PDB file of C-alpha atoms in Angstrom:
ATOM      1  CA  MET N   1      -6.884 -14.254 -26.864  1.00  0.00           C
ATOM      2  CA  LYS N   2      -9.575 -11.784 -28.332  1.00  0.00           C
ATOM      3  CA  SER N   3     -12.234 -13.360 -25.849  1.00  0.00           C
ATOM      4  CA  LEU N   4      -9.883 -12.705 -22.970  1.00  0.00           C
ATOM      5  CA  LYS N   5      -9.709  -9.063 -23.873  1.00  0.00           C
ATOM      6  CA  LEU N   6     -13.432  -8.846 -24.018  1.00  0.00           C
ATOM      7  CA  PHE N   7     -13.843 -10.304 -20.580  1.00  0.00           C
ATOM      8  CA  PRO N   8     -13.959  -6.919 -18.539  1.00  0.00           C
ATOM      9  CA  LEU N   9     -16.756  -5.641 -20.883  1.00  0.00           C
ATOM     10  CA  LEU N  10     -18.738  -8.831 -20.504  1.00  0.00           C
ATOM     11  CA  PHE N  11     -18.144  -8.749 -16.683  1.00  0.00           C
ATOM     12  CA  LEU N  12     -19.430  -5.129 -16.475  1.00  0.00           C
ATOM     13  CA  LEU N  13     -22.328  -5.931 -18.698  1.00  0.00           C
ATOM     14  CA  SER N  14     -23.472  -9.033 -16.728  1.00  0.00           C
ATOM     15  CA  ALA N  15     -23.129  -7.025 -13.534  1.00  0.00           C
ATOM     16  CA  CYS N  16     -25.520  -4.471 -14.934  1.00  0.00           C
ATOM     17  CA  GLY N  17     -27.762  -7.205 -16.117  1.00  0.00           C
ATOM     18  CA  ASN N  18     -28.109  -8.677 -12.620  1.00  0.00           C
ATOM     19  CA  GLY N  19     -29.185  -5.466 -11.119  1.00  0.00           C
ATOM     20  CA  THR N  20     -25.930  -4.768  -9.379  1.00  0.00           C
ATOM     21  CA  PRO N  21     -24.523  -1.026  -9.473  1.00  0.00           C
ATOM     22  CA  LYS N  22     -22.562  -0.102 -12.446  1.00  0.00           C
ATOM     23  CA  TYR N  23     -18.947   0.017 -11.488  1.00  0.00           C
ATOM     24  CA  ASP N  24     -17.001   3.314 -11.393  1.00  0.00           C
ATOM     25  CA  ALA N  25     -13.808   1.366 -12.515  1.00  0.00           C
ATOM     26  CA  THR N  26     -12.654  -2.139 -13.413  1.00  0.00           C
ATOM     27  CA  GLY N  27      -9.226  -3.724 -13.133  1.00  0.00           C
ATOM     28  CA  THR N  28      -7.412  -6.754 -11.961  1.00  0.00           C
ATOM     29  CA  PHE N  29      -6.344  -8.197  -8.624  1.00  0.00           C
ATOM     30  CA  GLU N  30      -2.677  -8.351  -7.708  1.00  0.00           C
ATOM     31  CA  ALA N  31      -0.456  -9.060  -4.635  1.00  0.00           C
ATOM     32  CA  THR N  32       2.821  -7.995  -3.257  1.00  0.00           C
ATOM     33  CA  GLU N  33       5.243 -10.505  -4.871  1.00  0.00           C
ATOM     34  CA  VAL N  34       8.813 -11.110  -3.838  1.00  0.00           C
ATOM     35  CA  ILE N  35      11.292 -13.089  -5.946  1.00  0.00           C
ATOM     36  CA  VAL N  36      13.801 -14.714  -3.480  1.00  0.00           C
ATOM     37  CA  SER N  37      17.101 -15.258  -4.966  1.00  0.00           C
ATOM     38  CA  ALA N  38      20.434 -17.003  -3.763  1.00  0.00           C
ATOM     39  CA  GLU N  39      23.006 -14.892  -1.981  1.00  0.00           C
ATOM     40  CA  ALA N  40      25.718 -17.451  -1.837  1.00  0.00           C
ATOM     41  CA  SER N  41      27.453 -19.839  -4.253  1.00  0.00           C
ATOM     42  CA  ASP N  42      27.478 -23.621  -3.770  1.00  0.00           C
ATOM     43  CA  LYS N  43      25.269 -26.596  -3.943  1.00  0.00           C
ATOM     44  CA  LEU N  44      21.755 -26.217  -2.775  1.00  0.00           C
ATOM     45  CA  LEU N  45      21.678 -28.999   0.008  1.00  0.00           C
ATOM     46  CA  VAL N  46      18.070 -28.676   1.218  1.00  0.00           C
ATOM     47  CA  PHE N  47      15.193 -26.799  -0.385  1.00  0.00           C
ATOM     48  CA  ASP N  48      11.804 -27.547   1.171  1.00  0.00           C
ATOM     49  CA  VAL N  49       9.464 -25.373  -0.976  1.00  0.00           C
ATOM     50  CA  GLU N  50       6.472 -26.466  -2.881  1.00  0.00           C
ATOM     51  CA  GLU N  51       4.217 -24.339  -5.139  1.00  0.00           C
ATOM     52  CA  GLY N  52       1.037 -23.326  -3.036  1.00  0.00           C
ATOM     53  CA  MET N  53       2.902 -23.890   0.128  1.00  0.00           C
ATOM     54  CA  LYS N  54       2.387 -21.133   2.872  1.00  0.00           C
ATOM     55  CA  VAL N  55       5.440 -19.721   4.491  1.00  0.00           C
ATOM     56  CA  LYS N  56       6.087 -17.161   7.473  1.00  0.00           C
ATOM     57  CA  ALA N  57       8.377 -14.118   7.368  1.00  0.00           C
ATOM     58  CA  GLY N  58      11.969 -15.372   8.479  1.00  0.00           C
ATOM     59  CA  GLU N  59      11.171 -19.089   8.117  1.00  0.00           C
ATOM     60  CA  GLU N  60      14.006 -21.243   6.715  1.00  0.00           C
ATOM     61  CA  VAL N  61      13.076 -23.184   3.668  1.00  0.00           C
ATOM     62  CA  GLY N  62      16.688 -24.126   2.334  1.00  0.00           C
ATOM     63  CA  VAL N  63      20.214 -24.324   2.930  1.00  0.00           C
ATOM     64  CA  ILE N  64      23.353 -23.804   0.674  1.00  0.00           C
ATOM     65  CA  ASP N  65      26.407 -25.878   1.512  1.00  0.00           C
ATOM     66  CA  THR N  66      28.462 -24.081   4.177  1.00  0.00           C
ATOM     67  CA  VAL N  67      31.426 -26.513   4.632  1.00  0.00           C
ATOM     68  CA  GLN N  68      34.021 -24.409   3.094  1.00  0.00           C
ATOM     69  CA  LEU N  69      32.943 -21.184   4.707  1.00  0.00           C
ATOM     70  CA  TYR N  70      32.670 -22.920   8.225  1.00  0.00           C
ATOM     71  CA  LEU N  71      36.402 -24.160   7.832  1.00  0.00           C
ATOM     72  CA  LYS N  72      37.416 -20.640   6.736  1.00  0.00           C
ATOM     73  CA  LYS N  73      35.761 -19.365  10.021  1.00  0.00           C
ATOM     74  CA  LEU N  74      37.655 -21.951  12.147  1.00  0.00           C
ATOM     75  CA  GLN N  75      40.838 -20.773  10.452  1.00  0.00           C
ATOM     76  CA  LEU N  76      40.365 -17.262  11.272  1.00  0.00           C
ATOM     77  CA  GLU N  77      39.355 -17.802  14.745  1.00  0.00           C
ATOM     78  CA  ALA N  78      42.671 -19.624  15.291  1.00  0.00           C
ATOM     79  CA  SER N  79      44.355 -16.690  13.832  1.00  0.00           C
ATOM     80  CA  VAL N  80      42.640 -14.435  16.430  1.00  0.00           C
ATOM     81  CA  LYS N  81      44.021 -16.609  19.264  1.00  0.00           C
ATOM     82  CA  SER N  82      47.262 -16.608  17.846  1.00  0.00           C
ATOM     83  CA  VAL N  83      47.459 -12.864  17.644  1.00  0.00           C
ATOM     84  CA  GLU N  84      46.149 -12.544  21.205  1.00  0.00           C
ATOM     85  CA  GLY N  85      48.852 -15.048  22.363  1.00  0.00           C
ATOM     86  CA  GLN N  86      51.401 -12.622  21.155  1.00  0.00           C
ATOM     87  CA  ARG N  87      50.252  -9.759  23.137  1.00  0.00           C
ATOM     88  CA  PRO N  88      52.868  -8.586  25.640  1.00  0.00           C
ATOM     89  CA  ASP N  89      52.329  -8.379  29.308  1.00  0.00           C
ATOM     90  CA  ILE N  90      53.536  -4.837  29.824  1.00  0.00           C
ATOM     91  CA  LEU N  91      53.500  -4.995  33.686  1.00  0.00           C
ATOM     92  CA  LYS N  92      55.663  -8.126  33.963  1.00  0.00           C
ATOM     93  CA  GLN N  93      58.184  -6.992  31.255  1.00  0.00           C
ATOM     94  CA  VAL N  94      58.836  -3.568  32.699  1.00  0.00           C
ATOM     95  CA  ALA N  95      58.901  -4.932  36.342  1.00  0.00           C
ATOM     96  CA  ALA N  96      62.562  -5.492  36.309  1.00  0.00           C
ATOM     97  CA  THR N  97      63.359  -2.090  35.226  1.00  0.00           C
ATOM     98  CA  LYS N  98      61.159  -0.520  37.783  1.00  0.00           C
ATOM     99  CA  GLU N  99      62.839  -2.616  40.475  1.00  0.00           C
ATOM    100  CA  GLN N 100      66.128  -1.329  39.095  1.00  0.00           C
ATOM    101  CA  ILE N 101      64.924   2.185  39.424  1.00  0.00           C
ATOM    102  CA  VAL N 102      63.638   1.727  43.087  1.00  0.00           C
ATOM    103  CA  GLN N 103      67.299   0.471  43.901  1.00  0.00           C
ATOM    104  CA  ALA N 104      68.948   3.297  42.102  1.00  0.00           C
ATOM    105  CA  LYS N 105      66.735   5.871  44.130  1.00  0.00           C
ATOM    106  CA  ARG N 106      67.827   4.242  47.311  1.00  0.00           C
ATOM    107  CA  GLU N 107      71.496   4.442  46.276  1.00  0.00           C
ATOM    108  CA  ARG N 108      71.063   7.965  45.278  1.00  0.00           C
ATOM    109  CA  ASP N 109      69.391   9.009  48.659  1.00  0.00           C
ATOM    110  CA  ARG N 110      72.122   6.978  50.380  1.00  0.00           C
ATOM    111  CA  VAL N 111      75.116   8.820  48.559  1.00  0.00           C
ATOM    112  CA  ALA N 112      73.202  12.056  49.179  1.00  0.00           C
ATOM    113  CA  ASN N 113      73.304  11.547  52.928  1.00  0.00           C
ATOM    114  CA  LEU N 114      76.806  10.411  53.091  1.00  0.00           C
ATOM    115  CA  LEU N 115      77.829  13.570  50.946  1.00  0.00           C
ATOM    116  CA  ARG N 116      75.987  15.714  53.608  1.00  0.00           C
ATOM    117  CA  VAL N 117      78.232  14.257  56.497  1.00  0.00           C
ATOM    118  CA  GLY N 118      81.333  14.398  54.188  1.00  0.00           C
ATOM    119  CA  ALA N 119      81.507  10.474  53.752  1.00  0.00           C
ATOM    120  CA  ALA N 120      81.078  10.813  50.113  1.00  0.00           C
ATOM    121  CA  ASN N 121      82.024  13.082  47.142  1.00  0.00           C
ATOM    122  CA  GLN N 122      80.157  14.933  44.484  1.00  0.00           C
ATOM    123  CA  LYS N 123      81.078  12.597  41.754  1.00  0.00           C
ATOM    124  CA  GLN N 124      79.475   9.588  43.499  1.00  0.00           C
ATOM    125  CA  LEU N 125      76.241  11.544  43.715  1.00  0.00           C
ATOM    126  CA  ASP N 126      76.439  12.594  40.100  1.00  0.00           C
ATOM    127  CA  ASP N 127      77.039   9.095  39.082  1.00  0.00           C
ATOM    128  CA  ALA N 128      73.920   7.787  41.070  1.00  0.00           C
ATOM    129  CA  GLU N 129      71.751  10.578  39.566  1.00  0.00           C
ATOM    130  CA  SER N 130      72.965   9.680  35.963  1.00  0.00           C
ATOM    131  CA  LEU N 131      72.204   5.940  36.501  1.00  0.00           C
ATOM    132  CA  LEU N 132      68.735   6.877  37.881  1.00  0.00           C
ATOM    133  CA  GLU N 133      67.974   9.015  34.755  1.00  0.00           C
ATOM    134  CA  VAL N 134      69.274   6.239  32.404  1.00  0.00           C
ATOM    135  CA  LEU N 135      66.940   3.797  33.955  1.00  0.00           C
ATOM    136  CA  ASN N 136      63.983   6.159  33.870  1.00  0.00           C
ATOM    137  CA  LYS N 137      64.687   6.662  30.005  1.00  0.00           C
ATOM    138  CA  GLN N 138      64.919   2.934  29.649  1.00  0.00           C
ATOM    139  CA  LEU N 139      61.482   2.436  31.259  1.00  0.00           C
ATOM    140  CA  ALA N 140      59.898   5.063  29.095  1.00  0.00           C
ATOM    141  CA  ALA N 141      61.326   3.234  25.951  1.00  0.00           C
ATOM    142  CA  GLN N 142      60.151  -0.081  27.055  1.00  0.00           C
ATOM    143  CA  ASN N 143      56.712   1.220  27.830  1.00  0.00           C
ATOM    144  CA  SER N 144      56.535   3.020  24.237  1.00  0.00           C
ATOM    145  CA  THR N 145      57.830  -0.151  22.497  1.00  0.00           C
ATOM    146  CA  LEU N 146      55.378  -2.368  24.358  1.00  0.00           C
ATOM    147  CA  GLN N 147      52.444  -0.209  23.953  1.00  0.00           C
ATOM    148  CA  ASN N 148      53.168   0.098  20.060  1.00  0.00           C
ATOM    149  CA  SER N 149      53.234  -3.668  19.890  1.00  0.00           C
ATOM    150  CA  ASP N 150      50.170  -4.120  21.840  1.00  0.00           C
ATOM    151  CA  ARG N 151      48.331  -1.546  19.607  1.00  0.00           C
ATOM    152  CA  SER N 152      49.647  -3.361  16.500  1.00  0.00           C
ATOM    153  CA  LEU N 153      48.355  -6.607  17.723  1.00  0.00           C
ATOM    154  CA  THR N 154      45.084  -4.988  18.576  1.00  0.00           C
ATOM    155  CA  TRP N 155      44.874  -3.665  15.186  1.00  0.00           C
ATOM    156  CA  GLN N 156      45.560  -7.339  13.624  1.00  0.00           C
ATOM    157  CA  SER N 157      43.037  -8.753  16.019  1.00  0.00           C
ATOM    158  CA  SER N 158      40.362  -6.385  15.017  1.00  0.00           C
ATOM    159  CA  SER N 159      41.132  -6.909  11.161  1.00  0.00           C
ATOM    160  CA  VAL N 160      40.813 -10.776  11.590  1.00  0.00           C
ATOM    161  CA  GLY N 161      37.561 -10.197  13.801  1.00  0.00           C
ATOM    162  CA  ILE N 162      36.026  -8.172  10.826  1.00  0.00           C
ATOM    163  CA  GLN N 163      36.859 -11.136   8.426  1.00  0.00           C
ATOM    164  CA  VAL N 164      35.262 -13.489  10.909  1.00  0.00           C
ATOM    165  CA  ALA N 165      32.189 -11.241  10.775  1.00  0.00           C
ATOM    166  CA  GLN N 166      32.240 -11.298   7.038  1.00  0.00           C
ATOM    167  CA  VAL N 167      32.272 -14.964   6.912  1.00  0.00           C
ATOM    168  CA  GLU N 168      29.556 -15.124   9.644  1.00  0.00           C
ATOM    169  CA  ASP N 169      27.446 -12.981   7.354  1.00  0.00           C
ATOM    170  CA  GLN N 170      28.088 -15.342   4.355  1.00  0.00           C
ATOM    171  CA  LEU N 171      27.205 -18.271   6.370  1.00  0.00           C
ATOM    172  CA  ALA N 172      23.998 -16.489   7.252  1.00  0.00           C
ATOM    173  CA  LYS N 173      23.299 -15.988   3.630  1.00  0.00           C
ATOM    174  CA  CYS N 174      23.467 -19.720   2.929  1.00  0.00           C
ATOM    175  CA  ARG N 175      20.217 -20.118   4.911  1.00  0.00           C
ATOM    176  CA  ILE N 176      17.342 -19.426   2.686  1.00  0.00           C
ATOM    177  CA  THR N 177      14.347 -17.716   4.293  1.00  0.00           C
ATOM    178  CA  SER N 178      11.142 -16.086   3.213  1.00  0.00           C
ATOM    179  CA  PRO N 179      11.219 -12.435   3.548  1.00  0.00           C
ATOM    180  CA  ILE N 180       7.532 -12.154   3.983  1.00  0.00           C
ATOM    181  CA  THR N 181       4.462 -14.232   5.155  1.00  0.00           C
ATOM    182  CA  GLY N 182       2.687 -15.594   2.086  1.00  0.00           C
ATOM    183  CA  THR N 183       2.111 -18.291  -0.405  1.00  0.00           C
ATOM    184  CA  VAL N 184       4.713 -19.861  -2.614  1.00  0.00           C
ATOM    185  CA  LEU N 185       3.647 -18.998  -6.323  1.00  0.00           C
ATOM    186  CA  ALA N 186       6.628 -20.446  -8.138  1.00  0.00           C
ATOM    187  CA  LYS N 187       9.763 -22.661  -7.552  1.00  0.00           C
ATOM    188  CA  TYR N 188      12.693 -22.135  -9.746  1.00  0.00           C
ATOM    189  CA  ALA N 189      15.260 -24.506  -8.242  1.00  0.00           C
ATOM    190  CA  GLU N 190      15.526 -27.950  -6.713  1.00  0.00           C
ATOM    191  CA  ALA N 191      17.802 -29.542  -4.139  1.00  0.00           C
ATOM    192  CA  GLY N 192      21.085 -30.728  -5.416  1.00  0.00           C
ATOM    193  CA  GLU N 193      21.424 -27.862  -8.015  1.00  0.00           C
ATOM    194  CA  LEU N 194      24.193 -25.466  -7.978  1.00  0.00           C
ATOM    195  CA  ALA N 195      23.217 -22.160  -6.582  1.00  0.00           C
ATOM    196  CA  VAL N 196      24.802 -18.807  -7.792  1.00  0.00           C
ATOM    197  CA  PRO N 197      24.119 -15.394  -6.301  1.00  0.00           C
ATOM    198  CA  GLY N 198      21.494 -13.672  -7.907  1.00  0.00           C
ATOM    199  CA  THR N 199      19.776 -16.867  -9.244  1.00  0.00           C
ATOM    200  CA  PRO N 200      15.940 -16.890  -8.557  1.00  0.00           C
ATOM    201  CA  LEU N 201      15.022 -19.705  -6.303  1.00  0.00           C
ATOM    202  CA  PHE N 202      11.200 -19.062  -5.558  1.00  0.00           C
ATOM    203  CA  LYS N 203       8.499 -16.540  -5.706  1.00  0.00           C
ATOM    204  CA  VAL N 204       6.262 -15.548  -2.728  1.00  0.00           C
ATOM    205  CA  ALA N 205       3.218 -13.416  -2.496  1.00  0.00           C
ATOM    206  CA  ASP N 206       1.377 -12.012   0.352  1.00  0.00           C
ATOM    207  CA  MET N 207      -2.132 -13.346  -0.548  1.00  0.00           C
ATOM    208  CA  GLU N 208      -3.789 -12.097   2.678  1.00  0.00           C
ATOM    209  CA  GLN N 209      -3.613  -8.492   1.613  1.00  0.00           C
ATOM    210  CA  ILE N 210      -4.517  -8.356  -1.937  1.00  0.00           C
ATOM    211  CA  TYR N 211      -4.938  -5.210  -4.222  1.00  0.00           C
ATOM    212  CA  LEU N 212      -7.228  -4.287  -6.957  1.00  0.00           C
ATOM    213  CA  ARG N 213      -5.481  -2.241  -9.459  1.00  0.00           C
ATOM    214  CA  ALA N 214      -8.184  -0.308 -11.201  1.00  0.00           C
ATOM    215  CA  TYR N 215      -8.121   2.761 -13.721  1.00  0.00           C
ATOM    216  CA  ILE N 216     -10.196   5.935 -13.434  1.00  0.00           C
ATOM    217  CA  THR N 217     -10.504   8.924 -15.813  1.00  0.00           C
ATOM    218  CA  SER N 218      -9.411  12.370 -15.129  1.00  0.00           C
ATOM    219  CA  GLU N 219     -13.062  13.467 -14.217  1.00  0.00           C
ATOM    220  CA  GLN N 220     -13.123  10.628 -11.534  1.00  0.00           C
ATOM    221  CA  LEU N 221      -9.771  11.792 -10.040  1.00  0.00           C
ATOM    222  CA  ALA N 222     -11.010  14.624  -8.155  1.00  0.00           C
ATOM    223  CA  GLY N 223     -13.636  12.399  -6.329  1.00  0.00           C
ATOM    224  CA  VAL N 224     -11.016   9.788  -5.300  1.00  0.00           C
ATOM    225  CA  LYS N 225      -8.486  10.278  -2.374  1.00  0.00           C
ATOM    226  CA  LEU N 226      -6.062   8.222  -0.433  1.00  0.00           C
ATOM    227  CA  GLY N 227      -7.634   6.297   2.746  1.00  0.00           C
ATOM    228  CA  GLN N 228     -11.209   6.415   0.845  1.00  0.00           C
ATOM    229  CA  ARG N 229     -13.350   3.451   1.730  1.00  0.00           C
ATOM    230  CA  VAL N 230     -14.843   1.931  -1.281  1.00  0.00           C
ATOM    231  CA  THR N 231     -16.763  -1.486  -2.387  1.00  0.00           C
ATOM    232  CA  VAL N 232     -14.914  -3.872  -4.440  1.00  0.00           C
ATOM    233  CA  PHE N 233     -16.717  -6.582  -6.410  1.00  0.00           C
ATOM    234  CA  SER N 234     -15.508  -9.838  -7.958  1.00  0.00           C
ATOM    235  CA  ASP N 235     -17.153 -12.369 -10.174  1.00  0.00           C
ATOM    236  CA  TYR N 236     -16.569 -15.870 -10.027  1.00  0.00           C
ATOM    237  CA  GLY N 237     -18.515 -17.091 -13.024  1.00  0.00           C
ATOM    238  CA  GLY N 238     -22.203 -17.575 -13.702  1.00  0.00           C
ATOM    239  CA  ASP N 239     -24.129 -15.446 -11.134  1.00  0.00           C
ATOM    240  CA  VAL N 240     -21.710 -15.837  -8.421  1.00  0.00           C
ATOM    241  CA  GLN N 241     -20.568 -12.546  -7.366  1.00  0.00           C
ATOM    242  CA  LYS N 242     -19.086 -11.023  -4.159  1.00  0.00           C
ATOM    243  CA  GLU N 243     -18.458  -7.717  -2.659  1.00  0.00           C
ATOM    244  CA  TYR N 244     -15.661  -6.647  -0.364  1.00  0.00           C
ATOM    245  CA  PRO N 245     -14.811  -3.426   1.599  1.00  0.00           C
ATOM    246  CA  GLY N 246     -11.564  -1.778   0.190  1.00  0.00           C
ATOM    247  CA  VAL N 247      -9.367   1.070   1.033  1.00  0.00           C
ATOM    248  CA  VAL N 248      -7.558   3.287  -1.593  1.00  0.00           C
ATOM    249  CA  THR N 249      -3.914   2.995  -0.862  1.00  0.00           C
ATOM    250  CA  TRP N 250      -2.296   4.554  -3.948  1.00  0.00           C
ATOM    251  CA  ILE N 251      -3.164   6.841  -6.808  1.00  0.00           C
ATOM    252  CA  SER N 252      -0.712   7.270  -9.774  1.00  0.00           C
ATOM    253  CA  ASP N 253       0.549  10.860 -10.268  1.00  0.00           C
ATOM    254  CA  SER N 254       0.708  10.385 -13.875  1.00  0.00           C
ATOM    255  CA  SER N 255      -1.763   9.300 -16.634  1.00  0.00           C
ATOM    256  CA  GLU N 256      -1.284   6.394 -19.104  1.00  0.00           C
ATOM    257  CA  PHE N 257      -3.147   5.200 -22.180  1.00  0.00           C
ATOM    258  CA  THR N 258      -6.075   3.061 -21.214  1.00  0.00           C
ATOM    259  CA  PRO N 259      -5.164  -0.707 -21.265  1.00  0.00           C
ATOM    260  CA  LYS N 260      -6.977  -2.727 -23.720  1.00  0.00           C
ATOM    261  CA  THR N 261      -8.377  -5.214 -21.323  1.00  0.00           C
ATOM    262  CA  ILE N 262      -9.830  -2.325 -19.096  1.00  0.00           C
ATOM    263  CA  LEU N 263     -13.187  -0.635 -19.455  1.00  0.00           C
ATOM    264  CA  THR N 264     -13.702   2.720 -18.001  1.00  0.00           C
ATOM    265  CA  ARG N 265     -16.992   4.820 -17.314  1.00  0.00           C
ATOM    266  CA  ASP N 266     -16.136   7.134 -20.293  1.00  0.00           C
ATOM    267  CA  GLU N 267     -15.523   4.922 -23.042  1.00  0.00           C
ATOM    268  CA  ARG N 268     -13.808   7.942 -24.915  1.00  0.00           C
ATOM    269  CA  ALA N 269     -11.148   8.436 -22.383  1.00  0.00           C
ATOM    270  CA  ASN N 270      -7.752   7.634 -23.872  1.00  0.00           C
ATOM    271  CA  LEU N 271      -5.714   8.536 -20.797  1.00  0.00           C
ATOM    272  CA  VAL N 272      -6.449   7.176 -17.358  1.00  0.00           C
ATOM    273  CA  TYR N 273      -4.924   7.111 -13.701  1.00  0.00           C
ATOM    274  CA  ALA N 274      -4.098   3.710 -12.051  1.00  0.00           C
ATOM    275  CA  VAL N 275      -5.314   3.282  -8.395  1.00  0.00           C
ATOM    276  CA  LYS N 276      -4.539   0.469  -5.928  1.00  0.00           C
ATOM    277  CA  ILE N 277      -7.187  -0.536  -3.610  1.00  0.00           C
ATOM    278  CA  ALA N 278      -6.407  -2.883  -0.614  1.00  0.00           C
ATOM    279  CA  VAL N 279      -8.762  -5.734   0.065  1.00  0.00           C
ATOM    280  CA  LYS N 280      -8.655  -8.352   2.807  1.00  0.00           C
ATOM    281  CA  ASN N 281      -8.544 -11.770   0.996  1.00  0.00           C
ATOM    282  CA  ASP N 282     -11.089 -14.411   2.201  1.00  0.00           C
ATOM    283  CA  GLY N 283      -9.215 -17.109   0.026  1.00  0.00           C
ATOM    284  CA  LEU N 284     -11.413 -16.656  -2.869  1.00  0.00           C
ATOM    285  CA  LEU N 285      -9.463 -13.855  -4.599  1.00  0.00           C
ATOM    286  CA  LYS N 286      -6.776 -15.025  -6.926  1.00  0.00           C
ATOM    287  CA  ILE N 287      -3.954 -12.915  -8.748  1.00  0.00           C
ATOM    288  CA  GLY N 288      -5.196 -11.938 -12.293  1.00  0.00           C
ATOM    289  CA  MET N 289      -8.812 -12.072 -11.587  1.00  0.00           C
ATOM    290  CA  TYR N 290     -10.972  -9.159 -12.822  1.00  0.00           C
ATOM    291  CA  GLY N 291     -12.868  -6.904 -10.429  1.00  0.00           C
ATOM    292  CA  GLY N 292     -14.823  -3.805 -10.179  1.00  0.00           C
ATOM    293  CA  VAL N 293     -14.942  -0.826  -7.801  1.00  0.00           C
ATOM    294  CA  LYS N 294     -17.608   1.468  -6.591  1.00  0.00           C
ATOM    295  CA  PHE N 295     -16.238   4.608  -4.977  1.00  0.00           C
ATOM    296  CA  SER N 296     -19.672   5.822  -3.537  1.00  0.00           C
ATOM    297  CA  ASP N 297     -22.911   4.140  -2.670  1.00  0.00           C
TER     298      ASP N 297
END
């Protein structure tokens, strides 16, 4: 363990000894890692994931048993059809009353004409008017009742529809997909095991865009800015070294004590600032490797 902690120092000294420029800061390479967890509870039927495997964003790599959820969805869809089947046909149900109103208007008009020529009396006209008024009120009551019933069924149908959408969302969560394009670093489950929401299934990392987390002193801070182009160095052992173009993407807004495995330009510095430098990986850079950075030529 002690020899591991001395590695950054040996790395820096060997670089100087080979005539390469002294690094302004050192650190380790890291990548954007995502731990994918189960979002549903049931048996893991399919899980096609292996460590080192490359996956694409949105690619399906596993399936959790969906039988019970699918049956629940069918039941809810049947409920929707049942509710819709109870919806009243308002036009048909009020058609008879409307026809009675038409006939009542004709009768009232006939009695009114007879009254003008003295062939009918006022009571007959009043009775015809009263019947017409009763039928109009009856039609209004029917329309109100049927519309209320229709609205109630609409609410019921909407409620069941929401439940169907919830089940569809649960069904979608039974399909395990990779959230990013990258390489599988670790596998935590096997097909046939019981999955529980929140249980880690696998870890994936974007190894195409890797980052060097380096540490700089407060004196160096003024000379480093976001978007700055820098040169990153990696050491593959022996005399094999390689440099990469990098871009500063993040600078910590607070200082921290110098990590034991990190060497800075000022060995007396107790507090340092972390910076992240994006590097395009050619496949040789690995997570945890030590690297150096030179901020200027």
